[in-house]
Amino acid sequence: MSENIDDLRYIRSTMEKSSKFLTLSGISGVAAGCVALVGAMIAYKIVYDSLSVTGSMLTDLFILSALVLILSVALGVYFSWRKAQKSGVKLFNGISFGLFRDGGIPLVIGGVFCIILLHNDCPSLVAPTMLIFYGIALIGFGARSYSDIRVLGACEILLGFIAGFIPQSGLLIWTIGFGLLHIIYGAYMYLKYDYKVRKK
């Protein structure tokens, strides 16, 4: 009986590995969170050094957000590549491309919508929009990767709604969502998945 259960567990594990992207590194979440915190510190300086909301300030914040996103993605790819190398699997395959496609669509739509908000002088709604669309993307990621990602996505969406009701605290809530939550989630994922692999 126990042998049959072990066989079923092995089959389930094999099927999961072949259909899901499991090389996402917890360290990448921590790194992304740290990048977001540094970006938030710079953003606070840009905002509070300005006497009023100007086009130049919004442009600076948009460029800063883009740099934070690019660096976070680059670090995520790097640490996931390292994990894939240690696990003896390919980082880029049909599953990972499907993951990036499913999660990338809401990110692109959210990014375009943020540009529309800025164009129509609604900068206070940019932070809530970023959090909500990012959360939707994470829930999409969770379908092809670790299901825990969906919890993080739900938390990001919730924070986005809160930021929408109190837009004056948008930057603070953005910092919590992209900075603090990423660090907590990344550390949790590392201890739950990566650390066990490293100990073997």
Coordinates of C-alpha atoms in Angstrom, one line a residue:
M1 CA 0.0 0.0 0.0
S2 CA 2.8 2.4 1.0
E3 CA 4.7 1.6 -2.2
N4 CA 1.6 2.5 -4.3
I5 CA 1.3 5.8 -2.5
D6 CA 4.9 6.6 -3.1
D7 CA 4.5 5.8 -6.8
L8 CA 1.5 8.1 -7.0
R9 CA 3.5 10.9 -5.3
Y10 CA 6.3 10.4 -7.7
I11 CA 4.0 10.5 -10.7
R12 CA 2.3 13.6 -9.4
S13 CA 5.6 15.3 -8.8
T14 CA 6.9 14.4 -12.3
M15 CA 3.7 15.7 -13.9
E16 CA 3.9 18.9 -11.9
K17 CA 7.5 19.5 -12.9
S18 CA 6.8 18.9 -16.5
S19 CA 3.8 21.3 -16.6
K20 CA 4.8 24.1 -14.3
F21 CA 7.6 26.7 -14.1
L22 CA 9.3 25.7 -10.8
T23 CA 12.7 27.4 -11.2
L24 CA 11.4 30.8 -9.9
S25 CA 13.9 31.7 -7.1
G26 CA 12.8 33.1 -3.7
I27 CA 15.9 35.2 -3.7
S28 CA 14.6 37.0 -6.8
G29 CA 11.6 38.1 -4.8
V30 CA 13.8 39.5 -2.0
A31 CA 16.0 41.2 -4.6
A32 CA 13.0 42.8 -6.3
G33 CA 11.7 44.0 -3.0
C34 CA 15.1 45.6 -2.1
V35 CA 15.2 47.3 -5.5
A36 CA 11.6 48.6 -5.0
L37 CA 12.6 50.0 -1.6
V38 CA 15.5 51.9 -3.0
G39 CA 13.3 53.2 -5.8
A40 CA 10.7 54.3 -3.3
M41 CA 13.3 56.3 -1.4
I42 CA 14.4 58.1 -4.6
A43 CA 10.7 58.6 -5.5
Y44 CA 10.0 60.2 -2.0
K45 CA 12.9 62.6 -2.6
I46 CA 11.6 63.5 -6.1
V47 CA 8.1 64.1 -4.8
Y48 CA 8.9 66.0 -1.6
D49 CA 11.7 68.1 -3.2
S50 CA 9.1 69.4 -5.7
L51 CA 6.9 72.3 -4.7
S52 CA 4.1 71.1 -7.0
V53 CA 3.2 68.3 -9.4
T54 CA 4.9 69.1 -12.7
G55 CA 5.3 67.3 -15.9
S56 CA 9.0 67.0 -15.2
M57 CA 8.4 65.3 -11.9
L58 CA 5.9 62.8 -13.4
T59 CA 8.4 62.0 -16.2
D60 CA 11.1 61.4 -13.6
L61 CA 8.8 59.1 -11.6
F62 CA 7.8 57.2 -14.7
I63 CA 11.5 56.7 -15.7
L64 CA 12.3 55.6 -12.2
S65 CA 9.4 53.1 -12.2
A66 CA 10.6 51.7 -15.5
L67 CA 14.2 51.3 -14.2
V68 CA 12.9 49.6 -11.1
L69 CA 10.9 47.2 -13.2
I70 CA 13.7 46.4 -15.6
L71 CA 16.2 45.8 -12.8
S72 CA 13.8 43.7 -10.8
V73 CA 13.0 41.5 -13.9
A74 CA 16.8 41.2 -14.7
L75 CA 17.5 40.0 -11.1
G76 CA 14.6 37.6 -11.2
V77 CA 15.8 36.1 -14.4
Y78 CA 19.4 35.9 -13.1
F79 CA 18.5 34.1 -9.8
S80 CA 16.0 31.8 -11.5
W81 CA 18.7 30.9 -14.1
R82 CA 21.1 30.0 -11.3
K83 CA 18.4 27.8 -9.7
A84 CA 17.7 26.2 -13.0
Q85 CA 21.4 25.5 -13.5
K86 CA 21.6 23.8 -10.1
S87 CA 18.5 21.8 -10.8
G88 CA 19.7 20.7 -14.2
V89 CA 16.8 22.1 -16.1
K90 CA 16.3 24.7 -18.8
L91 CA 15.1 28.2 -17.7
F92 CA 13.6 29.1 -21.1
N93 CA 11.2 26.5 -22.5
G94 CA 7.6 26.3 -23.6
I95 CA 6.3 26.5 -20.0
S96 CA 8.3 29.6 -19.2
F97 CA 7.3 31.4 -22.4
G98 CA 3.7 30.6 -21.6
L99 CA 4.2 32.0 -18.1
F100 CA 5.6 35.2 -19.4
R101 CA 2.9 35.5 -22.0
D102 CA 0.0 35.0 -19.6
G103 CA 1.5 37.3 -16.9
G104 CA 2.9 39.8 -19.4
I105 CA -0.5 40.7 -21.0
P106 CA -1.9 42.3 -17.8
L107 CA 1.4 44.0 -17.1
V108 CA 1.5 45.6 -20.6
I109 CA -2.2 46.6 -20.3
G110 CA -1.6 48.1 -16.9
G111 CA 1.5 50.0 -18.1
V112 CA -0.4 51.5 -21.0
F113 CA -3.3 52.4 -18.7
C114 CA -0.9 54.2 -16.3
I115 CA 0.4 56.2 -19.3
I116 CA -3.2 57.2 -20.1
L117 CA -3.8 58.2 -16.5
L118 CA -0.7 60.4 -16.6
H119 CA -1.7 61.9 -19.9
N120 CA -5.1 62.8 -18.3
D121 CA -3.5 64.4 -15.2
C122 CA -4.6 61.6 -12.8
P123 CA -1.2 60.7 -11.2
S124 CA -2.8 59.8 -7.9
L125 CA -4.3 56.7 -9.5
V126 CA -1.1 55.4 -11.0
A127 CA 0.1 53.6 -7.9
P128 CA -3.3 51.8 -7.3
T129 CA -3.4 50.8 -11.0
M130 CA 0.2 49.4 -10.9
L131 CA -0.6 47.3 -7.8
I132 CA -3.9 46.0 -9.2
F133 CA -2.6 45.0 -12.6
Y134 CA 0.5 43.5 -11.1
G135 CA -1.6 41.4 -8.8
I136 CA -3.7 40.2 -11.7
A137 CA -0.4 39.2 -13.5
L138 CA 0.8 37.3 -10.4
I139 CA -2.4 35.3 -10.2
G140 CA -1.8 34.4 -13.9
F141 CA 1.7 33.4 -13.0
G142 CA 0.4 31.2 -10.2
A143 CA -1.5 29.0 -12.7
R144 CA 1.8 27.9 -14.3
S145 CA 4.1 28.2 -11.3
Y146 CA 3.9 27.9 -7.5
S147 CA 0.4 28.4 -6.3
D148 CA 1.7 30.6 -3.4
I149 CA 2.2 33.3 -6.0
R150 CA -1.6 33.8 -6.2
V151 CA -1.7 34.8 -2.5
L152 CA 0.9 37.5 -3.2
G153 CA -1.2 38.6 -6.2
A154 CA -4.3 38.8 -4.1
C155 CA -2.5 40.9 -1.5
E156 CA -1.2 43.3 -4.2
I157 CA -4.7 43.7 -5.6
L158 CA -6.1 44.4 -2.1
L159 CA -3.4 47.0 -1.5
G160 CA -4.3 48.6 -4.9
F161 CA -7.9 49.0 -3.9
I162 CA -6.8 50.5 -0.6
A163 CA -4.5 52.9 -2.4
G164 CA -7.4 53.9 -4.7
F165 CA -9.5 55.0 -1.7
I166 CA -6.6 56.9 -0.1
P167 CA -4.6 58.1 -3.1
Q168 CA -2.6 60.6 -0.9
S169 CA -0.9 57.5 0.6
G170 CA -0.3 55.9 -2.8
L171 CA 3.4 56.0 -2.7
L172 CA 3.6 54.5 0.8
I173 CA 1.2 51.7 -0.2
W174 CA 3.2 51.1 -3.4
T175 CA 6.3 50.8 -1.2
I176 CA 4.6 48.2 1.0
G177 CA 3.3 46.2 -2.0
F178 CA 6.4 46.2 -4.2
G179 CA 9.0 46.4 -1.5
L180 CA 8.0 44.9 1.8
L181 CA 5.6 42.2 0.5
H182 CA 8.2 41.0 -2.1
I183 CA 10.9 40.6 0.6
I184 CA 8.5 38.7 2.9
Y185 CA 7.2 36.5 0.1
G186 CA 10.7 35.9 -1.3
A187 CA 12.1 34.9 2.0
Y188 CA 9.1 32.5 2.6
M189 CA 9.5 31.0 -0.9
Y190 CA 13.2 30.5 -0.4
L191 CA 12.7 28.7 3.0
K192 CA 9.9 26.6 1.6
Y193 CA 11.4 25.6 -1.7
D194 CA 15.0 26.7 -2.4
Y195 CA 16.5 26.0 1.0
K196 CA 15.4 22.4 1.0
V197 CA 16.9 21.9 -2.4
R198 CA 20.3 23.5 -1.3
K199 CA 20.4 21.2 1.7
K200 CA 20.1 18.0 -0.4

